[in-house]
PDB file of C-alpha atoms in Angstrom:
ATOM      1  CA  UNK A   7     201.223-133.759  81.901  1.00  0.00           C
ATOM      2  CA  UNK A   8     204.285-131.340  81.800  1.00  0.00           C
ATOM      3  CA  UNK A   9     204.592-128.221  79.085  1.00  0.00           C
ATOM      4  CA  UNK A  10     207.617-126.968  77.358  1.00  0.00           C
ATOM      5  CA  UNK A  11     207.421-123.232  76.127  1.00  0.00           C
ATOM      6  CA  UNK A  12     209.054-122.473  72.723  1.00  0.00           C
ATOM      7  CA  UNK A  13     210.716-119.373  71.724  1.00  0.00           C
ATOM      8  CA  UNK A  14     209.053-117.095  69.041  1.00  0.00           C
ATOM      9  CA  UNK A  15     211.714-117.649  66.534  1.00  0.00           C
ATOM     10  CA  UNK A  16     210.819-121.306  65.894  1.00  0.00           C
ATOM     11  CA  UNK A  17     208.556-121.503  62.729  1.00  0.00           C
ATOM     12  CA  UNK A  18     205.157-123.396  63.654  1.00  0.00           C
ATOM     13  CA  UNK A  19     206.424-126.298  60.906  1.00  0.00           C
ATOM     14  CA  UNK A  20     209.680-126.739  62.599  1.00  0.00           C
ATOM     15  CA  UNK A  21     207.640-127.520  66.155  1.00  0.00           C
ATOM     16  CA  UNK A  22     205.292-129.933  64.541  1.00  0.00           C
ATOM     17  CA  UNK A  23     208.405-131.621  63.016  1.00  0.00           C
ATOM     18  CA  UNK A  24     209.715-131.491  66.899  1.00  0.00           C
ATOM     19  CA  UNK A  25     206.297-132.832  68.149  1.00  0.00           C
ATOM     20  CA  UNK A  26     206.336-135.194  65.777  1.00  0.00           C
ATOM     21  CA  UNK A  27     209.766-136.754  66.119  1.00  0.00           C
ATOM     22  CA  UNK A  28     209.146-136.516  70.070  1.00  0.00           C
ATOM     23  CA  UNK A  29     206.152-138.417  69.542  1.00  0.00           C
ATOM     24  CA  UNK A  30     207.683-141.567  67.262  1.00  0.00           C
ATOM     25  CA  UNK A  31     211.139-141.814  68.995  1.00  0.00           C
ATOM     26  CA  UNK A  32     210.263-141.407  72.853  1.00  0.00           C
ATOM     27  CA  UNK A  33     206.650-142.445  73.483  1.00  0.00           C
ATOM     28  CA  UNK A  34     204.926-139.349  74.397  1.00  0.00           C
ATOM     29  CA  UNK A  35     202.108-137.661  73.312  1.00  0.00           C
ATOM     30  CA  UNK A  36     202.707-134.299  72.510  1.00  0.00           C
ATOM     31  CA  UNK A  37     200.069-131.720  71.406  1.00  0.00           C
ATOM     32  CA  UNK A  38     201.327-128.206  70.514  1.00  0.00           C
ATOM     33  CA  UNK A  39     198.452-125.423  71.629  1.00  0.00           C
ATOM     34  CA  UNK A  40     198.773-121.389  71.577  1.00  0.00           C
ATOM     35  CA  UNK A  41     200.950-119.658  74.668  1.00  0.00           C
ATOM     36  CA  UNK A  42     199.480-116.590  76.131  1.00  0.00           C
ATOM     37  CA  UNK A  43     201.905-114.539  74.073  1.00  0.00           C
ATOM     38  CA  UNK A  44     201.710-113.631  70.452  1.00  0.00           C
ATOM     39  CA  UNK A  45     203.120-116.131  68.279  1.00  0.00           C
ATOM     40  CA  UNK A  46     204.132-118.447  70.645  1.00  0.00           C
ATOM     41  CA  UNK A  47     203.672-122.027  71.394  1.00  0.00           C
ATOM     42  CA  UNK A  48     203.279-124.179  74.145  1.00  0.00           C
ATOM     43  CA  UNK A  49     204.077-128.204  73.827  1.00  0.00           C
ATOM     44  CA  UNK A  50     201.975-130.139  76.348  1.00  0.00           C
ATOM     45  CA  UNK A  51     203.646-134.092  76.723  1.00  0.00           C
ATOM     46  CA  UNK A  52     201.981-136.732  77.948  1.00  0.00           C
ATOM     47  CA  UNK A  53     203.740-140.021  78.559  1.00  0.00           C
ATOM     48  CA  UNK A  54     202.644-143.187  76.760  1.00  0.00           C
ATOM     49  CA  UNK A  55     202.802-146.917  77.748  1.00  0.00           C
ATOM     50  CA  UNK A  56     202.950-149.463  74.504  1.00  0.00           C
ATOM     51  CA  UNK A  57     202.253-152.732  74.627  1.00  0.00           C
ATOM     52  CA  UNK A  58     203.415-155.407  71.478  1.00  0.00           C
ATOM     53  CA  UNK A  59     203.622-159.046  70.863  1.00  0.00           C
ATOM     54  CA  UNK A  60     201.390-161.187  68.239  1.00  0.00           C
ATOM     55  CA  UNK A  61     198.101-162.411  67.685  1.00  0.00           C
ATOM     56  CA  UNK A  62     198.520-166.252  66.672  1.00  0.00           C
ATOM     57  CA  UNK A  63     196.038-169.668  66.185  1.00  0.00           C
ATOM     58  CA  UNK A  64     196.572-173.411  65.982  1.00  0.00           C
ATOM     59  CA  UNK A  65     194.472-174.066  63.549  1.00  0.00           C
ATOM     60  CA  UNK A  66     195.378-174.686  60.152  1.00  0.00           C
ATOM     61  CA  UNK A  67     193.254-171.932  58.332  1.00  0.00           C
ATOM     62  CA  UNK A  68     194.233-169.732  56.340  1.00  0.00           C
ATOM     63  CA  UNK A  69     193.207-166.559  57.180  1.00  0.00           C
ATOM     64  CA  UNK A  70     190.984-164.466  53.649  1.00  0.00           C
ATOM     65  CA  UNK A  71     191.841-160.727  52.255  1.00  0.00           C
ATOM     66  CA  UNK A  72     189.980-158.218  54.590  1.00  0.00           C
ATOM     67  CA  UNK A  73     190.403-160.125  57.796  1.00  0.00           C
ATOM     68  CA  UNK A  74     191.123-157.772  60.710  1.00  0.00           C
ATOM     69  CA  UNK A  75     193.128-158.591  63.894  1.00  0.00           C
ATOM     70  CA  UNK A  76     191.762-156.216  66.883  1.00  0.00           C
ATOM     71  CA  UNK A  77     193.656-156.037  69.960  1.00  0.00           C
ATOM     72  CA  UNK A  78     192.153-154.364  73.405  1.00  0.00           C
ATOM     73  CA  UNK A  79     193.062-153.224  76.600  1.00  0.00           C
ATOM     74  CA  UNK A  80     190.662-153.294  79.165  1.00  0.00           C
ATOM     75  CA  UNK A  81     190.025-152.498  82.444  1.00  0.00           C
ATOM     76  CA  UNK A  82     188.840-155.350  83.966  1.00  0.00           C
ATOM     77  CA  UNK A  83     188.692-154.108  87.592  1.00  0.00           C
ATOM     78  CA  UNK A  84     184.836-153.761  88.593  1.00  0.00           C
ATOM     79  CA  UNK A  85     183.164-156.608  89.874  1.00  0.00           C
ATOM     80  CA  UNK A  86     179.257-155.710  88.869  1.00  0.00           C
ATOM     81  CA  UNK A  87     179.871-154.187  85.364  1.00  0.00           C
ATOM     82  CA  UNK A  88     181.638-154.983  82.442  1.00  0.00           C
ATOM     83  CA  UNK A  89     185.295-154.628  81.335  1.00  0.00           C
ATOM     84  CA  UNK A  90     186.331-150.704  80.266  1.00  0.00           C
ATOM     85  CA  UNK A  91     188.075-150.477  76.800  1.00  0.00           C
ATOM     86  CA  UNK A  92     190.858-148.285  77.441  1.00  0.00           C
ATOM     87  CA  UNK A  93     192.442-148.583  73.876  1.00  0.00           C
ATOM     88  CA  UNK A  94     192.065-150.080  71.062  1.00  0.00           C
ATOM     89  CA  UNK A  95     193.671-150.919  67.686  1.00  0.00           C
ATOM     90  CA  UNK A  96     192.961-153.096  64.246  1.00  0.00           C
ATOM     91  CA  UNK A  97     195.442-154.424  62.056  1.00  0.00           C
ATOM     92  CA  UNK A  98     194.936-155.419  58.590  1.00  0.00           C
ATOM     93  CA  UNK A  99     197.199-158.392  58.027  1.00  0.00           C
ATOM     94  CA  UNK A 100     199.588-158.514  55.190  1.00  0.00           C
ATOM     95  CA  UNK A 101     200.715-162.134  55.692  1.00  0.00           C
ATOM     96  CA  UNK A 102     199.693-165.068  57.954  1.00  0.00           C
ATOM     97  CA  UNK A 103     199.791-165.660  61.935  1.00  0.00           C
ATOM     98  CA  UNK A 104     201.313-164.549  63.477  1.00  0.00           C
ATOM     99  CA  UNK A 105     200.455-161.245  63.456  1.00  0.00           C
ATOM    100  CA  UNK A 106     202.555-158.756  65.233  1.00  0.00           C
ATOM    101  CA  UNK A 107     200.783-155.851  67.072  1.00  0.00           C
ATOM    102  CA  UNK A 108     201.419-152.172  69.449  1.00  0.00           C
ATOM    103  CA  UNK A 109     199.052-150.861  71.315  1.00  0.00           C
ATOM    104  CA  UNK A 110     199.708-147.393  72.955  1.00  0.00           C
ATOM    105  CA  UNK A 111     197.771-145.814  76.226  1.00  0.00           C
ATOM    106  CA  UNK A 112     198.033-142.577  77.756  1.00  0.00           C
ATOM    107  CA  UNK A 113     199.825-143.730  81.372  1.00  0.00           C
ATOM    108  CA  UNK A 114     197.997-141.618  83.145  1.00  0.00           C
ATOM    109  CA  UNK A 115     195.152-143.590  82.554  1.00  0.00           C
ATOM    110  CA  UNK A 116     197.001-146.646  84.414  1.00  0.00           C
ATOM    111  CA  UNK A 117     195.575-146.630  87.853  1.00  0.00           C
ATOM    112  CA  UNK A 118     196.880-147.889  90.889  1.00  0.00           C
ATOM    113  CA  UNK A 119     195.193-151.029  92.665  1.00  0.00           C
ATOM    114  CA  UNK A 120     193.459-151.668  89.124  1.00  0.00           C
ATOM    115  CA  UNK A 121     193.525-154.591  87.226  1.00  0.00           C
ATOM    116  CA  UNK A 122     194.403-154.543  83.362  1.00  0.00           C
ATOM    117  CA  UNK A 123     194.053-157.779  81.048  1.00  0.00           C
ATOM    118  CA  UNK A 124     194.281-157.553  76.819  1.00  0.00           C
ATOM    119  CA  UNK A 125     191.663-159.289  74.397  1.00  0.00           C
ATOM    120  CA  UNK A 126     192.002-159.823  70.751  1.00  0.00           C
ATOM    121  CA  UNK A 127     190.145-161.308  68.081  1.00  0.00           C
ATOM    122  CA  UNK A 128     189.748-161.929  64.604  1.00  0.00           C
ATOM    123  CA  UNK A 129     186.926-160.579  62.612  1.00  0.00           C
ATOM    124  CA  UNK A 130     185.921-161.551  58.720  1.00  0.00           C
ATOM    125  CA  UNK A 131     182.957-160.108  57.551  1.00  0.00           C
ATOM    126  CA  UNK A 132     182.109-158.310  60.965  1.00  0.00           C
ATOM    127  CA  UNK A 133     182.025-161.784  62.314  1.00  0.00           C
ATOM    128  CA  UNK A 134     184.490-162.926  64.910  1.00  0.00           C
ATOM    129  CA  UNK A 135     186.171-166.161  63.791  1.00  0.00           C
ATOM    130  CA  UNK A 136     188.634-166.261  66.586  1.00  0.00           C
ATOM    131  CA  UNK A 137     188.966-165.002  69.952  1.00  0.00           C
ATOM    132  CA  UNK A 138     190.862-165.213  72.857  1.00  0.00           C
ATOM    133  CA  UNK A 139     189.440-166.741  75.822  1.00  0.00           C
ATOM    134  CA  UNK A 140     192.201-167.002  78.339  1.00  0.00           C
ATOM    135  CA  UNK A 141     193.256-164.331  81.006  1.00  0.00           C
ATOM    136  CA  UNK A 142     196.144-161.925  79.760  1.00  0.00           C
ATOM    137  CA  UNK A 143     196.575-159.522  82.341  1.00  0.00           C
ATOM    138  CA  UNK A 144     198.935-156.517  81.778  1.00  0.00           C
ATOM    139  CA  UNK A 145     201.008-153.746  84.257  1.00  0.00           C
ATOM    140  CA  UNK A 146     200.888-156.320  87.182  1.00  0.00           C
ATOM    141  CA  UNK A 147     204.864-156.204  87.164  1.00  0.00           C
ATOM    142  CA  UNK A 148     204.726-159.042  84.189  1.00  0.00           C
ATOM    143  CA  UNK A 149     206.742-157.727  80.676  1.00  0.00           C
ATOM    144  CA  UNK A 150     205.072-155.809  78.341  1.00  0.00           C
ATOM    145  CA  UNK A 151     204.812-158.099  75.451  1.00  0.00           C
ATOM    146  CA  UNK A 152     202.395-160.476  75.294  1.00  0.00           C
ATOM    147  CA  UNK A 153     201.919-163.195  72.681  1.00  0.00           C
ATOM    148  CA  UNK A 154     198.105-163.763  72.585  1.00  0.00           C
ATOM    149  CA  UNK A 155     196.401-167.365  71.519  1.00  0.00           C
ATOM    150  CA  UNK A 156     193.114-167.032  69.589  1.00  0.00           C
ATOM    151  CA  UNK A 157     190.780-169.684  69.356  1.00  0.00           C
ATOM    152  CA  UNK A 158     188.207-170.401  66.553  1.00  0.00           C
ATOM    153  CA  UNK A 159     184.606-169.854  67.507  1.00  0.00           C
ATOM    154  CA  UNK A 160     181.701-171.042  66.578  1.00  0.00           C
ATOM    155  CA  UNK A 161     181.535-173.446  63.368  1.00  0.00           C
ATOM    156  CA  UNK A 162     184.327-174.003  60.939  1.00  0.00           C
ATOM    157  CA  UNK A 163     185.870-170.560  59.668  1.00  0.00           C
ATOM    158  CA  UNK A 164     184.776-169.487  56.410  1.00  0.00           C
ATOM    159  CA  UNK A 165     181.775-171.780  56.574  1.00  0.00           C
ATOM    160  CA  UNK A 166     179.058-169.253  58.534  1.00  0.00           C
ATOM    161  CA  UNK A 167     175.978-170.849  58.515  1.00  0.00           C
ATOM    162  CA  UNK A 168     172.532-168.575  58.889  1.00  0.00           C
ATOM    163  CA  UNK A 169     171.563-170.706  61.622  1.00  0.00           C
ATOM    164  CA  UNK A 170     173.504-172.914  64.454  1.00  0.00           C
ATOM    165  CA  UNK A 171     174.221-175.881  64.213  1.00  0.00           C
ATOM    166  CA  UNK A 172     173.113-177.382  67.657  1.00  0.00           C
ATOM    167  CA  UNK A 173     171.667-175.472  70.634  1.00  0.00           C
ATOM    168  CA  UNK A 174     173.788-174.468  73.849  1.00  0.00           C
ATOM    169  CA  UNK A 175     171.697-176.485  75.707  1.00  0.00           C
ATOM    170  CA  UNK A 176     173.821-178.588  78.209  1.00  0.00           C
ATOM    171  CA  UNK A 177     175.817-178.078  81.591  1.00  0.00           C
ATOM    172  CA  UNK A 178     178.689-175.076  81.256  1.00  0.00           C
ATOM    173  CA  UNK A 179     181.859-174.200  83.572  1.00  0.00           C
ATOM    174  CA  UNK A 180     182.723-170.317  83.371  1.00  0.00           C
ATOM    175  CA  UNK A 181     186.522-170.575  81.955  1.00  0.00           C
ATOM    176  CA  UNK A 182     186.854-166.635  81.416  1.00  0.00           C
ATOM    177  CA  UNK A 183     184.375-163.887  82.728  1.00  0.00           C
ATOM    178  CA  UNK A 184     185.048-160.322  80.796  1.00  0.00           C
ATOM    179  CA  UNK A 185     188.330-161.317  79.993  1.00  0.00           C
ATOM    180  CA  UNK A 186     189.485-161.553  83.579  1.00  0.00           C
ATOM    181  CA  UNK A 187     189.667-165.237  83.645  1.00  0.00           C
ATOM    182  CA  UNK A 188     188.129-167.104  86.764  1.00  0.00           C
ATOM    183  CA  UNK A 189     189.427-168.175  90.216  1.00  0.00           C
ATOM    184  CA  UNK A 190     190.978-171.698  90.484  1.00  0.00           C
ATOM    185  CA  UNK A 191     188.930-174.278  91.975  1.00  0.00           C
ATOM    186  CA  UNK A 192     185.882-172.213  92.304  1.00  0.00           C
ATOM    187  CA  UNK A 193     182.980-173.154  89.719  1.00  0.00           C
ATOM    188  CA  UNK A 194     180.506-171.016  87.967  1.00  0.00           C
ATOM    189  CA  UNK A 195     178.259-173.423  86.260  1.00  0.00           C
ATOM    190  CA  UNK A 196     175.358-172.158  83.417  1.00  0.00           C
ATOM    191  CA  UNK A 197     173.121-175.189  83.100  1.00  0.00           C
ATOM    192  CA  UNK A 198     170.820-174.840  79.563  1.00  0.00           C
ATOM    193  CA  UNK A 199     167.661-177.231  78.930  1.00  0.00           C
ATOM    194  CA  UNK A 200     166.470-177.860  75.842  1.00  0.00           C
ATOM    195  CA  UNK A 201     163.596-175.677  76.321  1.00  0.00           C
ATOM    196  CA  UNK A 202     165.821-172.910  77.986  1.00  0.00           C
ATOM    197  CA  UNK A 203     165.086-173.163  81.517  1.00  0.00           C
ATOM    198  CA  UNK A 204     168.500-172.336  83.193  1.00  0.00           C
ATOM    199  CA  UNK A 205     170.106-173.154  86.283  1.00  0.00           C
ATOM    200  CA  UNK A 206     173.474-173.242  88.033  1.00  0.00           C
ATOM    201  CA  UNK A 207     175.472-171.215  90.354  1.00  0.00           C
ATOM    202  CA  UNK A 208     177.575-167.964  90.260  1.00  0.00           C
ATOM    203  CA  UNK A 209     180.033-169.750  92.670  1.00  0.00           C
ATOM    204  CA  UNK A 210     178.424-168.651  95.580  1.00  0.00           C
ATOM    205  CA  UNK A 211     174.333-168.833  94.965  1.00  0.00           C
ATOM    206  CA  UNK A 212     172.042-170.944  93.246  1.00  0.00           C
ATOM    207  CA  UNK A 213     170.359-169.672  90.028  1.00  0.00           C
ATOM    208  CA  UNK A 214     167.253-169.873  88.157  1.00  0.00           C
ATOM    209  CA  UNK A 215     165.485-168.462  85.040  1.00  0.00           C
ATOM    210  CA  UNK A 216     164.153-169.055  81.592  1.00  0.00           C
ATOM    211  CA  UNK A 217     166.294-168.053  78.023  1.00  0.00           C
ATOM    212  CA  UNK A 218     164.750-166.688  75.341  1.00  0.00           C
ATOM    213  CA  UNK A 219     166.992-168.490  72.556  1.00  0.00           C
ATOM    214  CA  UNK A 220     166.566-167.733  68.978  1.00  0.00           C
ATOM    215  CA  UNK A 221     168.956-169.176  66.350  1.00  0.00           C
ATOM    216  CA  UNK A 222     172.224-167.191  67.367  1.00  0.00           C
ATOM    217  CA  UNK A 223     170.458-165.147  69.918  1.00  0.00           C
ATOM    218  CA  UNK A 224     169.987-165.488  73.402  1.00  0.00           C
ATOM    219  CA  UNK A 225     168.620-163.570  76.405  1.00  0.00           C
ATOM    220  CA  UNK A 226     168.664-165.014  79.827  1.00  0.00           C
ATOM    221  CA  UNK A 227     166.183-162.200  80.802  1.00  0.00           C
ATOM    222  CA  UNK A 228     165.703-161.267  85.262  1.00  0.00           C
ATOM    223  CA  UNK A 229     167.382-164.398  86.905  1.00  0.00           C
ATOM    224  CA  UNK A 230     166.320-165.156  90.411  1.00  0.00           C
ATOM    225  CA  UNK A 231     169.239-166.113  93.023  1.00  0.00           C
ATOM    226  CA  UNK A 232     169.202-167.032  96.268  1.00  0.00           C
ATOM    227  CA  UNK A 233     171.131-164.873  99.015  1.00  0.00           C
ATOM    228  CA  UNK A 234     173.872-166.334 100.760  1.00  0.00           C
ATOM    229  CA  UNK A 235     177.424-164.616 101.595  1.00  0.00           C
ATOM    230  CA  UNK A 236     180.735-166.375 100.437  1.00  0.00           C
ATOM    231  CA  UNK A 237     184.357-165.110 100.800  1.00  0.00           C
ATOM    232  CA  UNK A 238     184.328-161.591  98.806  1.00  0.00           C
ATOM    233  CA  UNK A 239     186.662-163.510  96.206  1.00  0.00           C
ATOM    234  CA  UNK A 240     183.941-165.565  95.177  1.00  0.00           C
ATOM    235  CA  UNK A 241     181.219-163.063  95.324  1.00  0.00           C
ATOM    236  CA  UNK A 242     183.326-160.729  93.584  1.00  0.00           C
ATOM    237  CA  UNK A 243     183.097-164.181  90.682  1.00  0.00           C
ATOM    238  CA  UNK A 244     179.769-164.388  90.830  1.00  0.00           C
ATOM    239  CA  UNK A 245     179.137-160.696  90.265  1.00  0.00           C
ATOM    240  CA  UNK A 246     181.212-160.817  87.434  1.00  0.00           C
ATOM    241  CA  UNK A 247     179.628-163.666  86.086  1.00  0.00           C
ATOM    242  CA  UNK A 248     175.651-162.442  86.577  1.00  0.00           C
ATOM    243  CA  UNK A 249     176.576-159.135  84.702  1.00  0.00           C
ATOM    244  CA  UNK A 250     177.829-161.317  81.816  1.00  0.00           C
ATOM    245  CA  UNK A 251     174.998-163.408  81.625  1.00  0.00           C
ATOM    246  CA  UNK A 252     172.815-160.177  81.401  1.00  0.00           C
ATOM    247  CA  UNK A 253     174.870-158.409  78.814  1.00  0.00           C
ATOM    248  CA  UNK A 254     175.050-161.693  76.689  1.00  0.00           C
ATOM    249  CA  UNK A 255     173.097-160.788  73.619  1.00  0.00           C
ATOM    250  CA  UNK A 256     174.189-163.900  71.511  1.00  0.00           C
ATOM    251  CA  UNK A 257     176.254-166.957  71.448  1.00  0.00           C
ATOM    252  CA  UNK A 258     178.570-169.326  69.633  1.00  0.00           C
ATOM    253  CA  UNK A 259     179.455-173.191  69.802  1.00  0.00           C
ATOM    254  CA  UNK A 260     182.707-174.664  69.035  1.00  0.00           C
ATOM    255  CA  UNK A 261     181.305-178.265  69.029  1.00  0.00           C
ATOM    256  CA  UNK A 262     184.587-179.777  68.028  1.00  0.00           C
ATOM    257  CA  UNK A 263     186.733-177.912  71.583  1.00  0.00           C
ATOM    258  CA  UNK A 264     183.729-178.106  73.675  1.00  0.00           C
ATOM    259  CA  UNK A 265     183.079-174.347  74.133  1.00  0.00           C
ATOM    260  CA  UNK A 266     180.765-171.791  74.312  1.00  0.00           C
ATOM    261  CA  UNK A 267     180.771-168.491  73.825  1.00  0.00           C
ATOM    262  CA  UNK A 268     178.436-166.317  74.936  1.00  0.00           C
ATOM    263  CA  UNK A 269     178.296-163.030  73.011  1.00  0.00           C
ATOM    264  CA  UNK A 270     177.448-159.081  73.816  1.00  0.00           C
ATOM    265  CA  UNK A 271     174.968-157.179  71.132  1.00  0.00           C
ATOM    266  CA  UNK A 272     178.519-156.045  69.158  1.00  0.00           C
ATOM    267  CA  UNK A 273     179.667-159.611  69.183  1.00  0.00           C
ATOM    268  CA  UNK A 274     182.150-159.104  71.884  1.00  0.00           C
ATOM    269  CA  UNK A 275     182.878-162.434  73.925  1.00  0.00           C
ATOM    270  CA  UNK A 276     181.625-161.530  77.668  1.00  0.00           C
ATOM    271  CA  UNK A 277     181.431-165.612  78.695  1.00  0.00           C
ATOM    272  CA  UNK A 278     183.982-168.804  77.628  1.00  0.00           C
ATOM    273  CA  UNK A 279     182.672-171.430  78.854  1.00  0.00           C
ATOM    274  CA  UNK A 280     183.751-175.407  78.482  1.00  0.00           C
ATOM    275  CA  UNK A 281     181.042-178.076  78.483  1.00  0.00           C
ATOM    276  CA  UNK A 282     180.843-180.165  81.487  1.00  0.00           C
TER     277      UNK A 282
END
């Protein structure tokens, strides 16, 4: 954060108009506050980092009045919790995909040795239609615009039904965990039975437990785990991927792709996960 002092003889209009234009045309964030003296003014500026590229589907749906894109930047750098909004914004689309988008963050906020990935998704109704379920990560030294593929979740768009389908029950690879994606060649598997007995493994450890499903909801409730050490890579996976299952709140099937998605209580996507 750096400061410019004004002299007294510019009106408090004109430096709003100067905020203002500094703000649009050079990517700062400036905030005019009182100076110490009497009718002064001091600018504070705080650089900004944007981000832009589209929001786009293969599908062949049309997307209704009052859908709204939603792109996010999150840090996705702890193993053990979930991924940190850092900013956020909605679009209200005017046309069809794809739909472009900007998303602005305060630099300072950019930390070294952390990692940074976007998510977007499409909501109608407060229901998410599509979402994106690959890794996009951001400020690794890769360009700033990133064109973002949404998938449809759950059954067809437009077509909501009160109650699923089918069940998740069935045998699950982990294909992104909090939006971080997962680590090539190493599996973590969610196996469902019909009556909701679960087991798998994080990557590293065996898992056991008991869902409580209902309709869309699910709640894998305290998971037992055995206790073995693996290379911190894949503990730092399996971490990742035990927080997500405990978050998970709710879920949706995309029969037709194989998929699952397992849901938080807003409806945020913490698990994609392809049947096996």
């Amino acid at each position: 954060m750096s400061h410019v002092r004004w002299k007294r003889s510019l009106s408090g209009a004109m430096v709003m108009l100067l905020a203002l234009v500094a703000s649009s045309e050079a990517g700062f964030l400036v905030t005019p506050t009182l100076g110490e003296r009497p009718g002064s003014l001091v600018i504070h500026v705080a650089a900004r980092q944007t981000l832009s590229g589209t929001v786009y589907y293969r599908e062949r749906i049309a997307l209704p009045p009052g859908a709204i894109v939603e792109v996010r930047l999150l840090d996705v750098s702890k193993a053990d919790a979930p991924a940190r909004t850092l900013a956020r914004t909605r679009i209200r689309p005017q046309g069809q995909v794809p739909i472009p988008y900007e998303l602005s963050v305060n630099a300072a906020r950019i930390l070294p040795g952390h990692r940074y990935a976007l998510r977007a998704s499409i909501l109608v109704g407060g229901r998410i239609w599509f979402t994106s379920t690959t890794h996009h990560p951001v400020f690794a030294g890769g360009p700033d615009r990133t064109d973002i593929l949404v998938q449809r979740v759950g059954t067809a768009a437009g077509h909501a039904q009160s109650k699923p389908a089918t069940s998740p029950a069935g045998r699950w690879l982990a294909e992104d965990i909090g939006g971080g994606g997962v680590i090539d060649r190493l599996q973590s598997v969610l196996e469902i039975a019909d009556d909701g007995a679960i087991s798998g493994s994080g990557g590293c450890n065996r898992m056991t437990g008991k869902a409580r499903i209902d309709d869309e909801h699910i709640d894998f409730g305290q998971l037992a785990s055995t206790n073995m050490a693996c290379t911190p890579a894949a503990m730092d996976q399996e971490r990742k991927f035990f927080a997500g299952l405990a978050e998970a709140r709710g879920w949706r099937l995309d029969a037709a792709r194989g998929k699952l998605v397992l849901l938080d209580a807003a409806g945020r996507p913490v698990i994609v996960l392809a049947r096996m």
